[in-house]
């Protein structure tokens, strides 16, 4: 697992490049914080990540909500103490 113990934040994770990137990082061992506005698509992504043995935290938010992004950063810092990958 190339990204074992890595922490990744992937924006636009509900479809397209973001979706594929989140799946690939999780498959390689990263814990993925998947960000998107649509909860349903994030849940589908989470199902695929879990089926492949990966781990994700779903974050339904709009990345233009800077206060929410600040809170997310605090949560990641408190729980993991680092962020390795930002997409």
Coordinates of C-alpha atoms in Angstrom, one line a residue:
X1 CA 0.0 0.0 0.0
X2 CA 1.7 3.0 -1.3
X3 CA -0.1 5.6 0.8
X4 CA -0.6 3.7 4.1
X5 CA -1.0 6.1 7.0
X6 CA -1.4 9.1 4.7
X7 CA -4.2 11.6 5.3
X8 CA -5.8 13.0 2.2
X9 CA -8.4 15.7 1.5
X10 CA -10.1 15.3 -1.9
X11 CA -12.5 18.1 -3.1
X12 CA -15.1 17.4 -5.7
X13 CA -15.2 13.8 -4.6
X14 CA -18.8 13.2 -5.7
X15 CA -17.9 12.7 -9.3
X16 CA -15.3 12.7 -12.0
X17 CA -11.6 13.2 -11.2
X18 CA -12.3 13.8 -7.5
X19 CA -14.3 10.6 -7.2
X20 CA -11.7 8.5 -9.0
X21 CA -8.9 10.1 -7.0
X22 CA -10.6 9.5 -3.7
X23 CA -11.1 5.8 -4.5
X24 CA -7.6 5.3 -5.7
X25 CA -6.0 7.0 -2.7
X26 CA -8.2 5.0 -0.3
X27 CA -7.4 1.7 -2.1
X28 CA -3.7 2.5 -1.6
X29 CA -4.2 2.9 2.1
X30 CA -4.8 6.7 2.7
X31 CA -7.5 7.9 4.9
X32 CA -9.6 10.1 2.7
X33 CA -11.6 13.1 3.7
X34 CA -14.0 13.2 0.7
X35 CA -15.5 16.7 0.2
X36 CA -18.5 17.4 -2.0
X37 CA -21.8 19.2 -1.8
X38 CA -24.0 16.2 -2.6
X39 CA -24.4 13.6 0.2
X40 CA -25.8 10.9 -2.0
X41 CA -22.8 10.7 -4.2
X42 CA -20.5 10.8 -1.2
X43 CA -22.3 7.8 0.2
X44 CA -21.9 5.9 -3.0
X45 CA -18.2 6.7 -2.9
X46 CA -18.0 5.6 0.7
X47 CA -19.6 2.3 -0.2
X48 CA -17.0 1.6 -2.9
X49 CA -14.1 2.6 -0.7
X50 CA -15.3 0.3 2.1
X51 CA -15.9 -2.5 -0.4
X52 CA -12.2 -2.2 -1.5
X53 CA -11.0 -2.2 2.2
X54 CA -10.3 1.5 2.4
X55 CA -11.4 4.2 4.9
X56 CA -13.0 7.6 4.3
X57 CA -14.6 10.4 6.2
X58 CA -17.5 12.1 4.3
X59 CA -17.6 15.9 4.4
X60 CA -20.7 17.3 2.8
X61 CA -19.8 21.0 2.3
X62 CA -19.2 23.7 -0.3
X63 CA -15.5 24.6 -0.4
X64 CA -16.5 28.3 -0.6
X65 CA -17.6 27.9 3.1
X66 CA -14.3 29.1 4.6
X67 CA -15.5 28.7 8.2
X68 CA -16.4 25.1 7.6
X69 CA -13.0 24.5 5.9
X70 CA -11.3 26.0 9.0
X71 CA -13.3 23.7 11.2
X72 CA -12.3 20.7 9.1
X73 CA -8.7 21.7 9.2
X74 CA -8.9 21.8 13.0
X75 CA -10.5 18.4 13.1
X76 CA -7.8 16.9 10.9
X77 CA -5.0 18.5 12.9
X78 CA -6.5 17.3 16.2
X79 CA -7.1 13.7 15.1
X80 CA -4.2 13.1 12.7
X81 CA -1.7 16.0 13.3
X82 CA -1.0 16.2 9.6
X83 CA -2.3 16.4 6.1
X84 CA -0.3 14.6 3.5
X85 CA -2.3 15.1 0.3
X86 CA -4.7 17.8 -0.9
X87 CA -6.5 17.4 -4.2

